[in-house]
Short mmCIF file of C-alpha atoms in Angstrom, two decimals:
data_model
loop_
_atom_site.label_atom_id
_atom_site.label_comp_id
_atom_site.label_asym_id
_atom_site.label_seq_id
_atom_site.Cartn_x
_atom_site.Cartn_y
_atom_site.Cartn_z
CA MET G 28 -12.27 -25.83 -19.95
CA TRP G 29 -12.74 -23.78 -23.17
CA ILE G 30 -14.16 -21.06 -20.97
CA PHE G 31 -11.22 -21.01 -18.55
CA ILE G 32 -8.25 -21.09 -20.99
CA PRO G 33 -9.31 -18.00 -23.17
CA CYS G 34 -10.61 -15.96 -20.11
CA LEU G 35 -7.45 -16.59 -18.15
CA ALA G 36 -5.28 -16.01 -21.23
CA ALA G 37 -7.18 -12.53 -21.50
CA PHE G 38 -6.61 -11.73 -17.88
CA LEU G 39 -2.79 -12.30 -18.14
CA LEU G 40 -2.72 -10.11 -21.33
CA TRP G 41 -4.46 -7.32 -19.74
CA THR G 42 -2.17 -7.41 -16.72
CA ILE G 43 0.68 -7.04 -18.96
CA PHE G 44 -0.78 -4.14 -20.95
CA ASN G 45 -2.06 -2.55 -17.82
CA SER G 46 1.28 -2.50 -16.19
CA PHE G 47 2.62 -0.27 -18.77
CA PHE G 48 0.54 2.61 -17.55
CA MET G 49 2.49 2.61 -14.06
CA PRO G 50 5.63 4.61 -14.44
CA SER G 51 8.73 3.60 -12.39
CA LEU G 52 10.82 5.76 -10.28
CA PRO G 53 13.73 7.46 -12.36
CA LYS G 54 17.07 5.95 -11.93
CA LYS G 55 20.19 7.36 -10.38
CA ASN G 56 20.29 11.15 -9.24
CA PRO G 57 17.36 12.65 -11.20
CA ALA G 58 17.12 16.38 -11.35
CA VAL G 59 14.66 18.14 -9.12
CA ASN G 60 13.33 21.65 -10.10
CA GLY G 61 14.25 24.18 -7.40
CA TYR G 62 14.71 21.34 -4.67
CA PRO G 63 11.82 22.54 -2.32
CA LEU G 64 12.15 21.86 1.35
CA LEU G 65 10.63 18.31 1.94
CA SER G 66 9.10 17.38 5.11
CA VAL G 67 9.25 13.64 5.89
CA LEU G 68 6.66 12.79 8.30
CA VAL G 69 6.37 9.51 10.26
CA PRO G 70 3.38 8.45 12.61
CA MET G 71 4.80 5.72 15.13
CA ARG G 72 2.74 3.61 17.45
CA ASN G 73 4.45 0.68 19.38
CA GLU G 74 7.20 0.49 16.41
CA GLU G 75 10.19 -0.35 18.51
CA ARG G 76 11.13 -3.27 16.15
CA ASN G 77 11.42 -0.84 13.27
CA VAL G 78 13.14 2.26 14.70
CA LYS G 79 16.62 1.15 13.91
CA SER G 80 16.16 0.27 10.30
CA LEU G 81 13.76 3.42 9.71
CA VAL G 82 16.29 5.89 11.16
CA ALA G 83 19.04 4.53 9.32
CA SER G 84 17.10 4.92 5.96
CA LEU G 85 16.17 8.42 6.97
CA LYS G 86 19.65 9.45 7.94
CA ASN G 87 20.99 8.03 4.62
CA SER G 88 18.82 10.11 2.51
CA THR G 89 20.67 12.33 -0.07
CA TYR G 90 18.03 14.83 -0.69
CA PRO G 91 19.65 18.16 0.30
CA LYS G 92 16.61 20.26 1.97
CA ILE G 93 14.97 17.92 4.29
CA GLU G 94 13.31 17.72 7.75
CA PHE G 95 12.30 14.51 9.56
CA ILE G 96 9.27 14.90 11.87
CA ILE G 97 8.22 11.75 13.74
CA LEU G 98 5.22 11.47 16.01
CA ASN G 99 5.18 9.08 18.85
CA ASP G 100 1.42 8.18 19.06
CA GLN G 101 1.21 7.23 22.76
CA SER G 102 3.40 4.12 22.32
CA THR G 103 3.60 1.80 25.18
CA ASP G 104 6.77 -0.03 24.45
CA ARG G 105 10.32 1.38 23.89
CA THR G 106 9.72 3.56 20.60
CA GLN G 107 10.51 6.73 22.43
CA GLN G 108 13.85 5.56 23.95
CA LEU G 109 15.09 3.94 20.85
CA LEU G 110 14.15 6.99 18.69
CA GLU G 111 16.33 9.21 21.10
CA GLU G 112 19.16 6.58 20.92
CA GLU G 113 19.31 6.16 17.13
CA ILE G 114 18.67 9.85 16.23
CA GLY G 115 21.49 11.07 18.57
CA GLY G 116 22.31 14.64 17.66
CA ASP G 117 21.07 14.85 14.20
CA SER G 118 19.43 18.28 13.87
CA ARG G 119 17.24 17.24 11.06
CA PHE G 120 14.95 15.13 13.46
CA THR G 121 12.25 16.40 15.52
CA ILE G 122 10.17 14.09 17.83
CA LEU G 123 6.51 15.00 18.68
CA GLN G 124 4.46 13.34 21.31
CA GLY G 125 0.75 12.68 19.97
CA ALA G 126 -2.31 14.02 21.58
CA GLU G 127 -5.22 12.11 22.99
CA LEU G 128 -7.21 10.65 20.02
CA PRO G 129 -10.55 12.30 19.55
CA THR G 130 -13.64 10.17 19.16
CA ASP G 131 -14.31 10.76 15.47
CA TRP G 132 -10.86 10.31 14.27
CA VAL G 133 -8.72 7.09 13.17
CA GLY G 134 -5.35 6.93 15.07
CA LYS G 135 -3.08 7.11 12.06
CA VAL G 136 -5.19 9.74 10.25
CA HIS G 137 -4.95 11.99 13.43
CA ALA G 138 -1.19 11.21 13.83
CA CYS G 139 -0.70 12.54 10.35
CA HIS G 140 -2.85 15.56 10.86
CA GLN G 141 -0.58 16.50 13.87
CA LEU G 142 2.40 15.89 11.91
CA GLN G 143 1.42 18.16 9.13
CA LYS G 144 0.63 20.93 11.32
CA ALA G 145 4.36 20.80 12.56
CA ALA G 146 5.85 20.66 9.25
CA ALA G 147 7.66 23.47 7.30
CA GLY G 148 8.05 21.90 3.85
CA GLU G 149 6.69 22.86 0.52
CA LEU G 150 6.48 19.23 -0.03
CA LEU G 151 5.00 16.67 2.48
CA MET G 152 5.99 12.94 2.53
CA PHE G 153 4.04 10.60 4.73
CA VAL G 154 5.89 7.18 5.24
CA ASP G 155 5.31 4.34 7.56
CA ALA G 156 7.72 3.10 10.14
CA ASP G 157 8.14 -0.38 8.78
CA ILE G 158 9.66 0.73 5.33
CA ASN G 159 13.13 0.78 4.16
CA PHE G 160 14.35 2.75 1.23
CA GLY G 161 17.47 3.89 -0.85
CA PRO G 162 19.23 7.02 -0.31
CA GLU G 163 17.68 8.66 -3.48
CA ALA G 164 14.09 7.47 -3.06
CA PHE G 165 12.85 10.88 -1.95
CA GLN G 166 14.56 12.54 -4.80
CA GLN G 167 13.37 10.17 -7.20
CA SER G 168 9.81 10.49 -6.16
CA ILE G 169 9.77 14.19 -6.20
CA ALA G 170 11.48 14.08 -9.64
CA LEU G 171 8.83 11.74 -11.07
CA MET G 172 6.02 13.83 -9.62
CA GLN G 173 7.39 16.96 -11.21
CA GLN G 174 8.04 15.32 -14.60
CA LYS G 175 4.44 14.06 -14.71
CA ASN G 176 2.89 17.41 -13.52
CA ALA G 177 1.26 15.59 -10.59
CA LYS G 178 0.47 16.98 -7.17
CA SER G 179 0.55 13.73 -5.21
CA LEU G 180 2.36 10.47 -5.65
CA SER G 181 2.29 7.05 -3.93
CA GLY G 182 3.33 3.64 -4.68
CA PHE G 183 3.08 0.19 -3.09
CA PRO G 184 6.48 -0.96 -1.79
CA ALA G 185 8.31 -4.30 -2.38
CA PHE G 186 7.12 -6.50 0.45
CA GLU G 187 9.14 -8.68 2.71
CA VAL G 188 6.93 -11.56 3.82
CA ALA G 189 7.90 -13.90 6.77
CA PRO G 190 4.78 -15.20 8.49
CA PHE G 191 2.99 -17.80 6.42
CA LEU G 192 -0.24 -15.75 6.02
CA SER G 193 1.63 -12.84 4.74
CA LYS G 194 2.95 -15.00 1.86
CA LEU G 195 -0.57 -15.55 0.76
CA LEU G 196 -2.34 -12.26 1.57
CA VAL G 197 0.46 -9.56 1.26
CA PRO G 198 1.29 -10.32 -2.51
CA MET G 199 -2.33 -9.92 -3.30
CA GLN G 200 -1.98 -5.96 -2.83
CA HIS G 201 0.15 -5.64 -6.00
CA PHE G 202 -2.12 -8.31 -7.67
CA VAL G 203 -5.22 -6.28 -7.24
CA VAL G 204 -3.68 -3.05 -8.47
CA PHE G 205 -2.18 -4.58 -11.59
CA PHE G 206 -5.25 -6.65 -12.37
CA HIS G 207 -8.28 -4.90 -11.04
CA LEU G 208 -7.14 -1.02 -11.45
CA PRO G 209 -7.29 0.47 -14.85
CA LEU G 210 -3.79 2.23 -14.59
CA GLY G 211 -4.46 4.30 -17.55
CA LEU G 212 -7.43 5.98 -15.89
CA ALA G 213 -5.68 6.05 -12.55
CA ASN G 214 -2.76 7.93 -13.73
CA TYR G 215 -3.97 9.73 -16.85
CA ALA G 216 -7.45 10.73 -16.04
CA SER G 217 -9.36 12.72 -13.41
CA PHE G 218 -11.56 9.68 -12.60
CA PRO G 219 -11.81 9.47 -8.72
CA ALA G 220 -13.08 5.93 -8.52
CA ALA G 221 -9.92 4.72 -10.60
CA THR G 222 -7.60 5.43 -7.62
CA ALA G 223 -5.28 3.76 -5.30
CA ALA G 224 -2.52 4.60 -3.04
CA HIS G 225 -0.36 2.91 -0.08
CA GLY G 226 -0.21 5.00 3.05
CA ALA G 227 3.55 3.72 3.44
CA TRP G 228 4.71 6.21 0.58
CA MET G 229 2.60 9.42 -0.01
CA LEU G 230 3.95 12.45 -1.50
CA PHE G 231 1.88 15.79 -1.49
CA ASP G 232 2.32 19.19 -2.97
CA ARG G 233 1.47 21.18 0.51
CA LYS G 234 -0.55 23.73 -1.18
CA VAL G 235 -2.80 21.19 -2.66
CA TYR G 236 -3.06 19.06 0.35
CA GLU G 237 -4.13 21.87 2.50
CA ASP G 238 -6.50 23.17 -0.17
CA ILE G 239 -8.53 19.73 0.11
CA GLY G 240 -8.48 19.72 3.89
CA GLY G 241 -5.74 17.21 4.43
CA HIS G 242 -5.95 14.28 6.57
CA GLN G 243 -8.87 16.14 8.46
CA SER G 244 -10.97 15.51 5.32
CA VAL G 245 -10.62 11.69 5.90
CA ARG G 246 -10.52 11.62 9.58
CA ASN G 247 -12.70 8.53 10.11
CA SER G 248 -11.33 6.51 7.10
CA LEU G 249 -9.70 3.14 7.52
CA VAL G 250 -8.44 3.41 4.08
CA GLU G 251 -7.34 7.19 4.21
CA ASP G 252 -4.82 6.78 1.71
CA VAL G 253 -7.18 5.98 -1.02
CA HIS G 254 -9.78 8.50 0.09
CA ILE G 255 -7.45 11.52 0.41
CA SER G 256 -6.17 10.65 -3.10
CA ARG G 257 -9.74 10.64 -4.40
CA GLU G 258 -10.01 14.03 -2.86
CA ILE G 259 -6.90 15.31 -4.80
CA LYS G 260 -8.60 14.20 -8.07
CA LYS G 261 -12.03 15.58 -7.26
CA ALA G 262 -10.05 18.91 -6.80
CA GLY G 263 -8.93 18.57 -10.47
CA HIS G 264 -5.20 17.57 -9.84
CA ARG G 265 -3.34 14.77 -10.97
CA MET G 266 -2.50 11.87 -8.53
CA LEU G 267 0.14 9.46 -9.77
CA LEU G 268 0.68 5.84 -8.81
CA ALA G 269 4.32 4.83 -9.39
CA ASN G 270 6.13 1.42 -9.23
CA ILE G 271 8.38 2.26 -6.29
CA THR G 272 9.56 -1.36 -5.58
CA GLU G 273 13.18 -0.68 -6.88
CA SER G 274 13.81 1.86 -4.17
CA VAL G 275 11.18 1.16 -1.25
CA SER G 276 10.64 -2.09 0.72
CA SER G 277 8.37 -2.93 3.63
CA LYS G 278 8.01 -5.57 6.37
CA MET G 279 4.46 -4.84 7.30
CA TYR G 280 3.80 -7.79 9.60
CA ASP G 281 5.76 -10.09 11.98
CA THR G 282 2.97 -12.65 13.10
CA ASN G 283 0.06 -14.24 11.42
CA LYS G 284 -2.34 -12.52 13.84
CA GLU G 285 -1.07 -9.06 12.53
CA VAL G 286 -1.38 -10.09 8.92
CA TRP G 287 -5.07 -11.20 9.55
CA GLU G 288 -6.06 -8.00 11.58
CA GLY G 289 -4.42 -5.73 9.07
CA PHE G 290 -6.33 -7.31 6.12
CA LEU G 291 -9.63 -7.53 8.25
CA LYS G 292 -9.48 -3.78 8.74
CA ASN G 293 -8.87 -2.94 5.16
CA SER G 294 -10.34 -5.47 2.70
CA TYR G 295 -14.11 -4.88 3.20
CA THR G 296 -13.80 -1.05 3.86
CA GLY G 297 -11.53 -0.89 0.72
CA ILE G 298 -14.54 -2.05 -1.39
CA GLY G 299 -16.82 0.66 0.28
CA ARG G 300 -18.45 -1.97 2.65
CA SER G 301 -20.44 -3.27 -0.27
CA PRO G 302 -21.99 -6.77 0.18
CA VAL G 303 -22.81 -7.05 -3.34
CA MET G 304 -19.26 -6.41 -4.55
CA ALA G 305 -17.87 -8.87 -1.69
CA VAL G 306 -20.02 -11.60 -3.02
CA LEU G 307 -19.40 -10.98 -6.67
CA LEU G 308 -15.56 -11.01 -5.85
CA THR G 309 -15.74 -14.07 -3.95
CA LEU G 310 -17.47 -15.93 -6.84
CA PHE G 311 -15.06 -14.43 -9.33
CA TYR G 312 -12.05 -15.56 -7.42
CA ILE G 313 -13.51 -19.14 -6.70
CA LEU G 314 -14.28 -19.60 -10.41
CA PHE G 315 -10.95 -18.13 -12.08
CA TYR G 316 -8.41 -18.63 -9.21
CA VAL G 317 -9.43 -21.52 -6.89
CA ILE G 318 -11.08 -23.99 -9.19
CA PRO G 319 -8.03 -24.15 -11.56
CA PHE G 320 -6.08 -25.76 -8.93
CA ALA G 321 -8.60 -28.55 -8.56
CA LEU G 322 -8.72 -28.99 -12.20
CA ALA G 323 -4.87 -29.29 -12.38
CA VAL G 324 -5.04 -32.04 -9.61
CA ILE G 325 -7.57 -33.99 -11.52
CA GLY G 326 -5.58 -33.47 -14.80
CA ILE G 327 -2.56 -34.74 -13.15
CA PHE G 328 -4.16 -37.97 -11.98
CA MET G 329 -6.22 -38.55 -14.99
CA LEU G 330 -3.36 -37.70 -17.35
CA LYS G 331 -5.09 -34.78 -19.13
CA PRO G 332 -2.62 -32.03 -19.59
CA LEU G 333 -5.20 -29.53 -20.76
CA PHE G 334 -6.76 -29.53 -17.46
CA VAL G 335 -3.29 -28.01 -15.94
CA VAL G 336 -3.39 -25.14 -18.42
CA PRO G 337 -5.82 -22.88 -16.39
CA TYR G 338 -3.42 -23.34 -13.21
CA LEU G 339 -0.54 -22.41 -15.22
CA LEU G 340 -2.04 -19.23 -16.66
CA ILE G 341 -3.01 -17.99 -13.26
CA CYS G 342 0.50 -18.68 -11.95
CA LEU G 343 1.90 -16.75 -15.06
CA GLN G 344 -0.25 -13.85 -14.29
CA GLN G 345 0.97 -13.61 -10.63
CA LEU G 346 4.46 -14.42 -11.73
CA TYR G 347 4.59 -11.51 -14.06
CA ILE G 348 3.32 -9.19 -11.21
CA MET G 349 5.89 -10.68 -8.67
CA LEU G 350 8.71 -9.85 -11.33
CA ARG G 351 7.62 -6.39 -11.94
CA THR G 352 7.38 -5.64 -8.10
CA ARG G 353 10.46 -7.56 -6.77
CA GLN G 354 8.62 -10.26 -4.86
CA ASN G 355 9.70 -13.82 -4.63
CA PRO G 356 8.61 -15.47 -7.93
CA LEU G 357 7.94 -18.93 -6.15
CA LEU G 358 5.03 -17.50 -4.30
CA ALA G 359 3.27 -17.17 -7.63
CA PHE G 360 2.56 -21.01 -7.47
CA LEU G 361 0.46 -20.45 -4.50
CA MET G 362 -2.00 -18.16 -6.39
CA PRO G 363 -5.01 -20.48 -5.71
CA PHE G 364 -4.41 -20.35 -1.94
CA GLN G 365 -3.59 -16.70 -2.06
CA ALA G 366 -7.01 -16.01 -3.64
CA GLY G 367 -8.65 -18.27 -1.10
CA ALA G 368 -7.11 -16.56 1.88
CA MET G 369 -8.23 -13.23 0.34
CA ILE G 370 -11.82 -14.54 -0.03
CA ALA G 371 -11.78 -15.73 3.57
CA VAL G 372 -10.47 -12.41 5.04
CA LEU G 373 -12.99 -10.61 2.95
CA LEU G 374 -15.92 -12.62 4.15
CA HIS G 375 -14.76 -12.39 7.61
CA ALA G 376 -14.52 -8.64 7.42
CA MET G 377 -18.02 -8.47 6.01
CA GLN G 378 -19.37 -10.45 8.72
CA LYS G 379 -18.00 -8.34 11.30
CA SER G 380 -19.22 -5.24 9.73
CA ARG G 381 -22.82 -6.42 9.38
CA ARG G 382 -22.74 -7.38 13.01
CA ARG G 383 -21.32 -4.09 13.95
CA GLN G 384 -18.24 -5.61 15.42
CA SER G 385 -15.19 -3.54 15.78
CA TYR G 386 -11.80 -4.06 13.86
CA SER G 387 -8.79 -4.00 16.20
CA TRP G 388 -5.44 -2.65 15.29
CA LYS G 389 -2.48 -1.48 17.63
CA GLY G 390 -4.58 -1.55 20.62
CA ARG G 391 -7.55 0.61 19.31
CA ASN G 392 -10.83 -0.58 18.02
CA TYR G 393 -12.81 0.82 14.97
CA LEU G 394 -16.22 0.02 13.46
#
């Protein structure tokens, strides 16, 4: 018990301290130097459920010099039809038809590569189809990137969670960033290993993006957002990870199957397919984030209040992150189950990788 309490208290204090190295988007109507042309680039594959809300967010944007380019990546649903209906005669929009996927490319990466080639902007903003954002979100992101003298900016949205599995796994994205990533190194040092990004919201200075080879440089990556951000740092430029949750939200998944497949695709690849790291993370989370729940149950039945303290500490750690990122604070009390779900998907992903079984996503398979 005397190991759990000081360690978990230290984890909580570290998380609070670490969070201060992640800047938030500026508030209302920030100034932008020169107002460069912004190209907003959206890859879409079978996104009919998201078309209406996405186009509405795009149309409501207040940034004055902007173009929207959407690539329909061989959708088999009503994505194209709904895009045409929702866009209407708005001349800021262009719809492209995606080319066949080459054998050595990941689908989304290839779509982003095609989008960039059609863009005219000095700044490139890649966004996912499942996001919603405020009218000033683009301007806020550009202003912050300029203020911090960065050449790229990304952030994790506030997540809308509906399926049960999303309540367990999706909040762990923010947890991993605030707890495991040293944000001081990520945002204020040219250290490529300390890098995180979210592909739903990625802003680039076009010249720097092209100098590093753009998405072509990470064409076969399943975690292209992180890898392209590392390339930015390797080239000597600053990449900024910001708290964008006040302005940007995302509903990533509609079904439990989608949740599992999405995390299966990214979890093991996200740690470099390292079995050693997977085992160490599994042991760490079992020890510090699963066992405290068992201790709390024992403490309640045996009337030993001290046994409940480790569980309360891990819930407080998650609660702090939830409040910083506009998540449902009640989900913090599921922290042991969130950790357990993360362990399960990581071990499943490792098993598939070692057996050379492919990951499936949106009708495509990747090793």
